[in-house]
PDB file of C-alpha atoms in Angstrom:
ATOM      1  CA  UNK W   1       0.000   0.000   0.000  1.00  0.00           C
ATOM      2  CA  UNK W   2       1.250   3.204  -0.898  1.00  0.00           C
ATOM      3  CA  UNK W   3       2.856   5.316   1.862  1.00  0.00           C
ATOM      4  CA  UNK W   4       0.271   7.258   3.848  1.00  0.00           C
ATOM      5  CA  UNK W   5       2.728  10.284   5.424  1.00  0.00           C
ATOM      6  CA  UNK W   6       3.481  11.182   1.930  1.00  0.00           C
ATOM      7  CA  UNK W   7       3.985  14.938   1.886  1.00  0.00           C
ATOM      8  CA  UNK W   8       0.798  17.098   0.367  1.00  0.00           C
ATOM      9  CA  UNK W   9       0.733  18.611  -2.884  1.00  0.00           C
ATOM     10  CA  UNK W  10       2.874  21.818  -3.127  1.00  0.00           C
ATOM     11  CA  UNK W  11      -0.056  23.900  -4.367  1.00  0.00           C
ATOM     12  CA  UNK W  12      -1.709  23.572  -0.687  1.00  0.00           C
ATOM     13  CA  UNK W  13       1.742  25.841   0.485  1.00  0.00           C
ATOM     14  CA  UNK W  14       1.404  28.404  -2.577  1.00  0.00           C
ATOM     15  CA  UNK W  15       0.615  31.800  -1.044  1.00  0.00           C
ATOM     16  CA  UNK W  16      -2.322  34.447  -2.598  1.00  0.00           C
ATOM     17  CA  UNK W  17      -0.350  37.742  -2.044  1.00  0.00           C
ATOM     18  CA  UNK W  18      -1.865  41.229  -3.592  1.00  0.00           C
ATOM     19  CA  UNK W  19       0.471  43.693  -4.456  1.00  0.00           C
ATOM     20  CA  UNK W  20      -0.029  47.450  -5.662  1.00  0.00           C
ATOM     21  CA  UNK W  21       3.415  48.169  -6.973  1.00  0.00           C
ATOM     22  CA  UNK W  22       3.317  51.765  -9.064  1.00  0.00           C
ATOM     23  CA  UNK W  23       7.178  51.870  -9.611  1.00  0.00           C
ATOM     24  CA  UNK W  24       9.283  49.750 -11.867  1.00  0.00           C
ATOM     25  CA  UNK W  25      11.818  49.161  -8.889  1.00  0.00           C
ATOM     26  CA  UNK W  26       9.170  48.117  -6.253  1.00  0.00           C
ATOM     27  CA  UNK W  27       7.594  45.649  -9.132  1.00  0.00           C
ATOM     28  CA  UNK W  28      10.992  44.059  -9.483  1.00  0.00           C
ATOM     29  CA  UNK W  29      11.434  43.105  -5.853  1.00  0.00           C
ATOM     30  CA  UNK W  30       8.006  41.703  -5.949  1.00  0.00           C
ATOM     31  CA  UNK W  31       8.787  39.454  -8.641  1.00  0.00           C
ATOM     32  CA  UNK W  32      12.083  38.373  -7.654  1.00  0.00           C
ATOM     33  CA  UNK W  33      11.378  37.628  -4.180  1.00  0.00           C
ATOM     34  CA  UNK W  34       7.995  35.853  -5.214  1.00  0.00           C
ATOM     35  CA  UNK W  35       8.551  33.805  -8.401  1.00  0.00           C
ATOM     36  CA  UNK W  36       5.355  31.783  -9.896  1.00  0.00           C
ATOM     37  CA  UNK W  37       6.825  28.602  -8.165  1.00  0.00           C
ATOM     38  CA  UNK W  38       6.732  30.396  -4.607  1.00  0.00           C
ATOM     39  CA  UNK W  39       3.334  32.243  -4.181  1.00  0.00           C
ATOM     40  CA  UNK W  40       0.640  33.607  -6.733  1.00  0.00           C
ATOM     41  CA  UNK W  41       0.985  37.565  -6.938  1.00  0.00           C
ATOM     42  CA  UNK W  42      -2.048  39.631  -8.166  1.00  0.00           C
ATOM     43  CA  UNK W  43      -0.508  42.966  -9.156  1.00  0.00           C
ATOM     44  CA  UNK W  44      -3.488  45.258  -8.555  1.00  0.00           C
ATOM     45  CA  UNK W  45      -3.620  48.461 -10.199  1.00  0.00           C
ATOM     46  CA  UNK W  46      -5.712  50.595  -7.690  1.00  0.00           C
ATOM     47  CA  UNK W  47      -6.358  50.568  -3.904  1.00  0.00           C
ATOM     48  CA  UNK W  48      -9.902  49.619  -4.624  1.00  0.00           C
ATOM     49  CA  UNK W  49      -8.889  46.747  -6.438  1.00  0.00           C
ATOM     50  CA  UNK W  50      -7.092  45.674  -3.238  1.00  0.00           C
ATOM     51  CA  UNK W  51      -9.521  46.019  -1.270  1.00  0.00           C
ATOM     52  CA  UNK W  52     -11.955  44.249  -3.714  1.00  0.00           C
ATOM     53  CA  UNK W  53      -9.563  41.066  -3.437  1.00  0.00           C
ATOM     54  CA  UNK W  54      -9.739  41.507   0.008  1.00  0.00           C
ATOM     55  CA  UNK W  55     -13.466  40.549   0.331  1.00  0.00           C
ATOM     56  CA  UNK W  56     -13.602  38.393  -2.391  1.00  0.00           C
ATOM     57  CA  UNK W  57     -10.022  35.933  -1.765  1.00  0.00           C
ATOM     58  CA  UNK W  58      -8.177  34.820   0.674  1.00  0.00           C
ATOM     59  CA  UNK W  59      -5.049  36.910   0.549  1.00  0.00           C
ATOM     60  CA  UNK W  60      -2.269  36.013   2.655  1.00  0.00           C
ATOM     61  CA  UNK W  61      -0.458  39.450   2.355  1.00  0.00           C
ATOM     62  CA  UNK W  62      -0.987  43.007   1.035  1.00  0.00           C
ATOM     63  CA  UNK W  63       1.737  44.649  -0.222  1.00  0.00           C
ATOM     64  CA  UNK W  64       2.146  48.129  -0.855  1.00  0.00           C
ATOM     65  CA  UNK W  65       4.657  50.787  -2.850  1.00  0.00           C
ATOM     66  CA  UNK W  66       5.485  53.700  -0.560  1.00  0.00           C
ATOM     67  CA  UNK W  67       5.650  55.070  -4.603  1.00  0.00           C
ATOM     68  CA  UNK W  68       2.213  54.619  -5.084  1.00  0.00           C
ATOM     69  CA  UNK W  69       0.407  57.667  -3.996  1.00  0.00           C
ATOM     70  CA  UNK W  70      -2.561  58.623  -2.873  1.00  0.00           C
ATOM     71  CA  UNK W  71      -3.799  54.825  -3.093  1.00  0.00           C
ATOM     72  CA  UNK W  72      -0.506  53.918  -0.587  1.00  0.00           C
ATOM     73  CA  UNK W  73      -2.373  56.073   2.012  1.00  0.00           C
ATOM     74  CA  UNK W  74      -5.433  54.851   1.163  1.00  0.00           C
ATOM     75  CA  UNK W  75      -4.314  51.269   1.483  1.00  0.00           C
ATOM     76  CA  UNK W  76      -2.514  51.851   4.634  1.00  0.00           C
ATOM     77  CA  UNK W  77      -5.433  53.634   6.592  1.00  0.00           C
ATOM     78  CA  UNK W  78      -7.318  50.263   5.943  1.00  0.00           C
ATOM     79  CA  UNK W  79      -4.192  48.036   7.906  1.00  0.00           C
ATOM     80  CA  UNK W  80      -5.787  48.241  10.837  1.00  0.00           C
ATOM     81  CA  UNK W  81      -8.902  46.638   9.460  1.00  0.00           C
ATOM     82  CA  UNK W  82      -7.408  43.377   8.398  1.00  0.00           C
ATOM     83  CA  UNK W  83      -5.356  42.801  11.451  1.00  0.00           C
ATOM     84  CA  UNK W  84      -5.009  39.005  10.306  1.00  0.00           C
ATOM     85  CA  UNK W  85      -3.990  39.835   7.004  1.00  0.00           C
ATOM     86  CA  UNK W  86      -0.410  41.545   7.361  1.00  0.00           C
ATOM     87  CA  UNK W  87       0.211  45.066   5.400  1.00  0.00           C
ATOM     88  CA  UNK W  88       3.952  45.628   3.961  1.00  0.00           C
ATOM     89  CA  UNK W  89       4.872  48.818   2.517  1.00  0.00           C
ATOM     90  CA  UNK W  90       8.138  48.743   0.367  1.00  0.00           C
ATOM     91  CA  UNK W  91       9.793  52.189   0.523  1.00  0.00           C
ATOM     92  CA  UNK W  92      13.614  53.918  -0.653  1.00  0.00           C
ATOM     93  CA  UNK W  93      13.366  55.234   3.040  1.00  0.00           C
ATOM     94  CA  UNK W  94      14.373  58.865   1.504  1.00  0.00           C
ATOM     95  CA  UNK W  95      13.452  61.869   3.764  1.00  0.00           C
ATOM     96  CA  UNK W  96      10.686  62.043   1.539  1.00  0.00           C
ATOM     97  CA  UNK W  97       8.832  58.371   2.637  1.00  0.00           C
ATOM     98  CA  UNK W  98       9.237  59.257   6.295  1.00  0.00           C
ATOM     99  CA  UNK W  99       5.902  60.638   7.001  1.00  0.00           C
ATOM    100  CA  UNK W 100       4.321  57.620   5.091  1.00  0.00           C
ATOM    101  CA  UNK W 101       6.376  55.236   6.828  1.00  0.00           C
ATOM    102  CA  UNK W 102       5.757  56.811  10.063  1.00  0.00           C
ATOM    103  CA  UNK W 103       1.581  56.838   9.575  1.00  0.00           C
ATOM    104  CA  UNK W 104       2.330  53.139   8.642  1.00  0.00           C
ATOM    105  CA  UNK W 105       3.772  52.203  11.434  1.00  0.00           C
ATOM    106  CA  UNK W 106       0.706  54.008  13.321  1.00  0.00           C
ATOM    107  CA  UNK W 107      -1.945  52.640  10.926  1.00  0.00           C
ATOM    108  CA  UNK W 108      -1.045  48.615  11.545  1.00  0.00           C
ATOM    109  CA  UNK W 109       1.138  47.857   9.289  1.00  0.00           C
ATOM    110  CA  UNK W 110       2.941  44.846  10.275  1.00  0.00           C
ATOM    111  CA  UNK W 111       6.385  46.027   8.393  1.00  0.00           C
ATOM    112  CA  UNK W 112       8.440  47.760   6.175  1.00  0.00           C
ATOM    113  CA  UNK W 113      10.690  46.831   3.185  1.00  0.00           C
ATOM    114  CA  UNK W 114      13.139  49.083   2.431  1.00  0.00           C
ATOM    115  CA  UNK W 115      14.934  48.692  -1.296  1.00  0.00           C
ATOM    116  CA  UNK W 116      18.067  47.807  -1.933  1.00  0.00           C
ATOM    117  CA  UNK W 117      18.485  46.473   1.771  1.00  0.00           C
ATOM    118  CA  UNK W 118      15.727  43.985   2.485  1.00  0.00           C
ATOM    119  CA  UNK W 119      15.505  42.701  -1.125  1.00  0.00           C
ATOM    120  CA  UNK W 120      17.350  39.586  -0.036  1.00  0.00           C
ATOM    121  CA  UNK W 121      15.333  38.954   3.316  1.00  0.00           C
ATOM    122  CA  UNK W 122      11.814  39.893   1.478  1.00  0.00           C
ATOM    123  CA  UNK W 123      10.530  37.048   0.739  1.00  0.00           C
ATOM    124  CA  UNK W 124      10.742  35.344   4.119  1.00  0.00           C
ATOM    125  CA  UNK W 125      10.193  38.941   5.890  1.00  0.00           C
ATOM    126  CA  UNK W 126       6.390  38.512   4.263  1.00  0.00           C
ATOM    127  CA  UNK W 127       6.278  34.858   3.917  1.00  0.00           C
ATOM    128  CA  UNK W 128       6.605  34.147   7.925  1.00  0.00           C
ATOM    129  CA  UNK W 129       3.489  36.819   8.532  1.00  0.00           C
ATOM    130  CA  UNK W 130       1.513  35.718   6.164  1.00  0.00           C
ATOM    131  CA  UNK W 131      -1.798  34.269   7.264  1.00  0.00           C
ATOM    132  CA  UNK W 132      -1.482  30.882   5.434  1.00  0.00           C
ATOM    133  CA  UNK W 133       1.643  30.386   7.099  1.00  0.00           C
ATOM    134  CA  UNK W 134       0.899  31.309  10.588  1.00  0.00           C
ATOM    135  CA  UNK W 135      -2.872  29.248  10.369  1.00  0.00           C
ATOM    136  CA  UNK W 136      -0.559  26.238   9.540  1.00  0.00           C
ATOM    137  CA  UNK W 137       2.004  26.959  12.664  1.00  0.00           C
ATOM    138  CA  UNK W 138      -0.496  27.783  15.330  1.00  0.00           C
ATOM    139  CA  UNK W 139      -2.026  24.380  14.231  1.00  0.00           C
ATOM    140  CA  UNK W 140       0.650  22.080  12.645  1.00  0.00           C
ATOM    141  CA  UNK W 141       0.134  20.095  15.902  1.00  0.00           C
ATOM    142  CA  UNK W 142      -3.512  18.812  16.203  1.00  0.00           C
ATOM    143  CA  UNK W 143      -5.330  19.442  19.332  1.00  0.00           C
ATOM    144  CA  UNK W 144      -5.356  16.283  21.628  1.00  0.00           C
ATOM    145  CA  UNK W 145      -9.727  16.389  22.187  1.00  0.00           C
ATOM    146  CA  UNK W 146      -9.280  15.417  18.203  1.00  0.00           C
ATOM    147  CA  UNK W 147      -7.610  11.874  18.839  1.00  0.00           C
ATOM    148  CA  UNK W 148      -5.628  12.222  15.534  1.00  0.00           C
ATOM    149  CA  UNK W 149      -2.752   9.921  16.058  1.00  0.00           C
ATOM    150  CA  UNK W 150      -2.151   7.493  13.251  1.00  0.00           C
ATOM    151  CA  UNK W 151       0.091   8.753  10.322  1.00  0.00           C
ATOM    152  CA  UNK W 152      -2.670   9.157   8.139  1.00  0.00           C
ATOM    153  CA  UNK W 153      -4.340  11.351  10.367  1.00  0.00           C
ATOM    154  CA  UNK W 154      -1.828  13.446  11.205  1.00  0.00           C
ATOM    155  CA  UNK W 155      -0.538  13.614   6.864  1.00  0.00           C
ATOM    156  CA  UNK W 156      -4.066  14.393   6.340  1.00  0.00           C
ATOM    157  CA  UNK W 157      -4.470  17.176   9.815  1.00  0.00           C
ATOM    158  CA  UNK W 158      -0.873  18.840   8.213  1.00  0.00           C
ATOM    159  CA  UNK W 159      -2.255  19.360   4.636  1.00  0.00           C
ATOM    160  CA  UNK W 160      -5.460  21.204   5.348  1.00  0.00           C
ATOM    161  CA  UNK W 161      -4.425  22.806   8.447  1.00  0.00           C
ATOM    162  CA  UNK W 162      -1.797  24.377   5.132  1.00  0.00           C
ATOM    163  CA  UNK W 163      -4.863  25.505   3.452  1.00  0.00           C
ATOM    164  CA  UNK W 164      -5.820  28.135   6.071  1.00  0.00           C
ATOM    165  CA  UNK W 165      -9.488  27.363   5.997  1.00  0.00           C
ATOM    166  CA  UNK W 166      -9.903  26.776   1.783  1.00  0.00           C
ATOM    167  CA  UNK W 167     -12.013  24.289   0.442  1.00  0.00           C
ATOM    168  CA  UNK W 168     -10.743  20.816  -0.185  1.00  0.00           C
ATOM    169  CA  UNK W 169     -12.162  18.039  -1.472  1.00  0.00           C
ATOM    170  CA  UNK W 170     -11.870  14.482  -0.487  1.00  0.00           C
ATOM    171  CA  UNK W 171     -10.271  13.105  -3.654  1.00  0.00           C
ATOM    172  CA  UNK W 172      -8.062  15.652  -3.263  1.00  0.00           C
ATOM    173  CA  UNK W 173      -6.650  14.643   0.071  1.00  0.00           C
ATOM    174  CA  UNK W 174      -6.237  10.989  -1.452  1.00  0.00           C
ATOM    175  CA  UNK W 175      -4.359  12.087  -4.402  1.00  0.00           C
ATOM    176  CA  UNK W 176      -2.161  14.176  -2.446  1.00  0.00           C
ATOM    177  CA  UNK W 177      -1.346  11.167   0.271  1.00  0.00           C
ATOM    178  CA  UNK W 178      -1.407   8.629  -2.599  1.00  0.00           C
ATOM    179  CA  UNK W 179      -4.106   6.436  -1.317  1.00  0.00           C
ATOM    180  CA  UNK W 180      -7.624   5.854  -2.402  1.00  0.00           C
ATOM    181  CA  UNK W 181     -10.195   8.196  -1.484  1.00  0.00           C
ATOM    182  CA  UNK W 182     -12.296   5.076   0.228  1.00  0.00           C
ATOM    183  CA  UNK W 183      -9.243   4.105   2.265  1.00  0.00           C
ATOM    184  CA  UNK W 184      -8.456   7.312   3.326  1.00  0.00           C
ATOM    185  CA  UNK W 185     -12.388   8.288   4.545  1.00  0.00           C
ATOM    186  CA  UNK W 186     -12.270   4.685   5.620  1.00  0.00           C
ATOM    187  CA  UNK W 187      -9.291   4.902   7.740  1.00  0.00           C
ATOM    188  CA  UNK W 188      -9.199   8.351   8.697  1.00  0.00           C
ATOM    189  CA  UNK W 189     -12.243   8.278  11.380  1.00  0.00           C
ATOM    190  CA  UNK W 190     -10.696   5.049  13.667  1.00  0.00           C
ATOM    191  CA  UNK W 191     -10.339   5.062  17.469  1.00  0.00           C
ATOM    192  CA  UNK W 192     -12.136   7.972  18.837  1.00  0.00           C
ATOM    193  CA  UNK W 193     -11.543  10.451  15.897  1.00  0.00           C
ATOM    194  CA  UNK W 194     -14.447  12.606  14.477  1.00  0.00           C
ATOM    195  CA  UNK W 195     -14.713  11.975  10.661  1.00  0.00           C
ATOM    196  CA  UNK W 196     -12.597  14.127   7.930  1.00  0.00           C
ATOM    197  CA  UNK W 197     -15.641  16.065   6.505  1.00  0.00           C
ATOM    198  CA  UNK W 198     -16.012  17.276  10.459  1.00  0.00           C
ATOM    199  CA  UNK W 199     -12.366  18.120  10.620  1.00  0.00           C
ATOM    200  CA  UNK W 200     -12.015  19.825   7.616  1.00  0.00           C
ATOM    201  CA  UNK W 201     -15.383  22.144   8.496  1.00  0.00           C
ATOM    202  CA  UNK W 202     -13.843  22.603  11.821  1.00  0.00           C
ATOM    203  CA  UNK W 203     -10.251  23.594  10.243  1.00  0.00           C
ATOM    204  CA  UNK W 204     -12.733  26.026   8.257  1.00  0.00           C
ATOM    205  CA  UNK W 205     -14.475  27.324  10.807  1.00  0.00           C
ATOM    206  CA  UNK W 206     -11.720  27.994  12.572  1.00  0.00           C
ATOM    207  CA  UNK W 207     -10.217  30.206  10.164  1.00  0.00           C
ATOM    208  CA  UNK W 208     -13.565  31.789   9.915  1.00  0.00           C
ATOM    209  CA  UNK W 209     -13.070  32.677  13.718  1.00  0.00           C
ATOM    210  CA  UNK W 210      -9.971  34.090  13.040  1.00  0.00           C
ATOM    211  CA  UNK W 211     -11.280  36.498   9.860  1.00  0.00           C
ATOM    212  CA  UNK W 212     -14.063  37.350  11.805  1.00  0.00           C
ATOM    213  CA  UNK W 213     -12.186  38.862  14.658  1.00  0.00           C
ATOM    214  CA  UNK W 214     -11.265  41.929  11.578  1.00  0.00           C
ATOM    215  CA  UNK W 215     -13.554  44.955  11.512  1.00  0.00           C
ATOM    216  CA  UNK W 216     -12.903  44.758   7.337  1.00  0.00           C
ATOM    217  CA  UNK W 217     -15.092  41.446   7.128  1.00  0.00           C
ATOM    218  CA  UNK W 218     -18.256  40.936   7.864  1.00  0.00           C
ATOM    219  CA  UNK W 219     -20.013  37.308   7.704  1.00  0.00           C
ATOM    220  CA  UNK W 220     -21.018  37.597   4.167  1.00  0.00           C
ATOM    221  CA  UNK W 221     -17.493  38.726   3.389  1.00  0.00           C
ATOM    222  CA  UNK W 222     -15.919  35.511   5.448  1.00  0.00           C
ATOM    223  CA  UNK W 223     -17.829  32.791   3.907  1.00  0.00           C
ATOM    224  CA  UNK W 224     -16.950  34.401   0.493  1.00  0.00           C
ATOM    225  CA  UNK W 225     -13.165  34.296   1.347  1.00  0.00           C
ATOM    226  CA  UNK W 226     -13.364  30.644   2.435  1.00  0.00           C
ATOM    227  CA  UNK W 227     -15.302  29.103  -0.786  1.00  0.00           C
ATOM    228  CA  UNK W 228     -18.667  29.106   1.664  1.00  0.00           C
ATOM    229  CA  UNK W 229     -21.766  28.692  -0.641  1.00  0.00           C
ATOM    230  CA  UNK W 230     -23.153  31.451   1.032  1.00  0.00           C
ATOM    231  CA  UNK W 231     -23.089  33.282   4.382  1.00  0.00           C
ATOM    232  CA  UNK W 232     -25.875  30.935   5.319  1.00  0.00           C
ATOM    233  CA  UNK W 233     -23.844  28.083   4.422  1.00  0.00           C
ATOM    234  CA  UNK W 234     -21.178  29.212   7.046  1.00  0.00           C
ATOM    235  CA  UNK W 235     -24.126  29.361   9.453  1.00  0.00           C
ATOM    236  CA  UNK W 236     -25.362  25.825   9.327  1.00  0.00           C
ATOM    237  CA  UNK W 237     -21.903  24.569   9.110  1.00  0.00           C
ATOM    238  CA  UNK W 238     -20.982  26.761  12.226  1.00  0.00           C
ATOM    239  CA  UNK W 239     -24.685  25.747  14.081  1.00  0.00           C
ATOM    240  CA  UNK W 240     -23.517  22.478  12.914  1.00  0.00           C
ATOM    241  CA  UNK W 241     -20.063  21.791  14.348  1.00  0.00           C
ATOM    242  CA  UNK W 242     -20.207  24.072  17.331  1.00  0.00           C
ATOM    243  CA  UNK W 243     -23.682  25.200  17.889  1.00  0.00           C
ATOM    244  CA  UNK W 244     -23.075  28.367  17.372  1.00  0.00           C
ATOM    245  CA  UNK W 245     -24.308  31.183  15.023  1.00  0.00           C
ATOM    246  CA  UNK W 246     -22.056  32.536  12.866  1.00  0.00           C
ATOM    247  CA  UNK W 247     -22.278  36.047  13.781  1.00  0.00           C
ATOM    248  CA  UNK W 248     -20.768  34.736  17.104  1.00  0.00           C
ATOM    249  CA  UNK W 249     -17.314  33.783  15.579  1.00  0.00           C
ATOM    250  CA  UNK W 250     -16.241  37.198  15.849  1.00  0.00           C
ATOM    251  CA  UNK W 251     -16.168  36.348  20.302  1.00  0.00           C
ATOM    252  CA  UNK W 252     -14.854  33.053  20.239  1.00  0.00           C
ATOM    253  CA  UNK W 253     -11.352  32.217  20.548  1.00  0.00           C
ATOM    254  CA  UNK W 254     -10.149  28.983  18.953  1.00  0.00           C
ATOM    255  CA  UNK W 255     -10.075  27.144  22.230  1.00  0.00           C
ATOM    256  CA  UNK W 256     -13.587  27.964  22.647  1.00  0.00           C
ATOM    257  CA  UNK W 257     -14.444  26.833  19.176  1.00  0.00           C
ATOM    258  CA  UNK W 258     -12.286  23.277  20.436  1.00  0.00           C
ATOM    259  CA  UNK W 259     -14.293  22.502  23.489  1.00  0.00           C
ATOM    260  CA  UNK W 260     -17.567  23.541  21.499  1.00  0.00           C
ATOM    261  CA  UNK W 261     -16.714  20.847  19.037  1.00  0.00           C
ATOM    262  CA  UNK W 262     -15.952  17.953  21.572  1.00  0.00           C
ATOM    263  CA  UNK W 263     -19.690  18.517  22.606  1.00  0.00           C
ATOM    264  CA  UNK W 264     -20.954  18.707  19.722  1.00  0.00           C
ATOM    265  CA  UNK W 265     -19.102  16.283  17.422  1.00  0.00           C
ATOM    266  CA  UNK W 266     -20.222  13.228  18.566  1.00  0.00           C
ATOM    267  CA  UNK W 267     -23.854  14.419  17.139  1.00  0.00           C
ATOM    268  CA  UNK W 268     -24.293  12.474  13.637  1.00  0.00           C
ATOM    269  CA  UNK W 269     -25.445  14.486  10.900  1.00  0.00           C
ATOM    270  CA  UNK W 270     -26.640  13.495   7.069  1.00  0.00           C
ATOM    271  CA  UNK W 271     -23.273  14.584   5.612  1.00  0.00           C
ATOM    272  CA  UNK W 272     -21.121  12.389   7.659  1.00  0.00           C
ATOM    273  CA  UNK W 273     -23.412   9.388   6.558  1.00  0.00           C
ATOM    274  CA  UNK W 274     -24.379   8.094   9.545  1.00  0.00           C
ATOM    275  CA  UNK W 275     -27.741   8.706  10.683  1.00  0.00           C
ATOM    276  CA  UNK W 276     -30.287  11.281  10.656  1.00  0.00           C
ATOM    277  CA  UNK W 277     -29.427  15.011  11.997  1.00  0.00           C
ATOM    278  CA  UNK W 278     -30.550  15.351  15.512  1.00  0.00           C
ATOM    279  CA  UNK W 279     -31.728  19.413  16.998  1.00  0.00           C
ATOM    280  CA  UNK W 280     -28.885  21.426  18.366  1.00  0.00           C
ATOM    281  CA  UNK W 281     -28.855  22.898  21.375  1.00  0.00           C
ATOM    282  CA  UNK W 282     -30.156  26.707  21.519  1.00  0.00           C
ATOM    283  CA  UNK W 283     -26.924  28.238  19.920  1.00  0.00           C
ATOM    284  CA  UNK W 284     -25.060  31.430  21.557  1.00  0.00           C
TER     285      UNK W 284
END
């Protein structure tokens, strides 16, 4: 039998970064430090295009030319909004940039590129703040409650903790671990595990959490970000998982959402296969 541990599919680690890049110069270091192979770059040609993306992708960065104007203020004043989604501003750091720099580093901004210094150090400066990446740290390690233990279901855990709260199918998972998509569902909920449809909604809805906690998003915007049908669709997964509404993400913290779940996952629902859905709980 194929080995299950095999690693996931590289395109689960490719980054979504959005970058508003007016000058030749700043375009360069974006490229260089952020080949095709290493993250997909949307070069955005106005602030509201940014902030368009924002709402309607995931983005894992923002990055922003000092160079850019009246658009690099505008950008900047929204940092603050999108607290999980960190703001870099590339800059010459000439007398000039100063006051832009300095209302960055008031506005949220989570750091500051300067050419011809950082160039070298860029793409790890924005690739370690990124939210992909730190999603995938703060959960690399699945929580205990989950009873994920056998290789499988930790190769399985790894690869879509790495997509930060993006849909993923089933067969997708299989290809990726080089197994069959009935072994894997199979031999994924063993022992006192929950199934893999509930752990990938819960991976989801924890990222969901997370956006919520931003003033920028708002449910509708969340459940767009994350490939949710609709903002209702985040609601009955949410009601589903963790008896809670939606709307109530914004207040829970992820070790909330964890002890939720361990009440609530033991309930069998339609999608899991086995058995009828049983009523919730009143939710918060």
């Amino acid at each position: 039998m194929p080995s299950a541990t095999k690693s996931a599919d590289s395109s689960a680690n490719t980054l979504y970064l959005v970058a508003l890049c007016k000058r030749d110069r700043a375009r360069q270091l974006v490229r260089s430090a952020f080949p095709r192979r290493r993250a997909h770059v949307l070069h955005a040609k106005s602030a509201a295009e940014v902030e368009a993306q924002l709402v309607k992708e995931l983005v894992d960065a923002v990055i922003i030319d000092a160079g850019a104007g009246d658009d690099a203020q505008r950008l900047i004043s929204r940092a603050d909004e999108f607290q999980s989604v960190p703001f870099v501003l590339i800059t010459t750091l000439l007398p000039a940039d100063a006051p832009l720099v300095a209302r960055a580093a008031e506005a949220g901004v989570c750091d500051v590129l300067i050419e011809g210094v950082d160039d070298a150090a860029a793409r790890e400066l924005v690739s370690r703040r990124a939210f992909s990446a730190r999603f995938e740290r703060a959960l690399m390690v699945p929580p205990p409650a989950l009873h994920l233990e056998t290789p499988l279901q930790l190769a399985v855990w790894q690869s879509v903790v790495k997509r930060a709260g993006r849909p993923v199918r089933t067969d997708q998972l299989a290809k990726e671990l080089s197994v069959s998509r009935e072994h894997l569902s199979r031999s994924f909920a063993v022992g006192q595990a929950p199934t893999l449809k509930k752990v990938i909604d819960l991976v989801r809805v924890l990222a969901a959490a997370e956006l919520s906690k931003n003033a920028g998003y708002d449910v509708r915007d969340v459940a767009e970000v994350l490939g949710f049908a609709s903002s209702s669709h985040l609601s009955s997964t949410t009601q589903r998982l963790v008896g809670a509404k939606a709307s109530s993400l914004s207040r829970l913290r992820a070790m909330d959402l964890l002890e939720r779940f361990q009440r609530y996952a033991t309930v069998p629902d339609s999608d899991d296969g086995v058995g009828e859905a049983v009523a919730l709980p009143t939710p918060l």
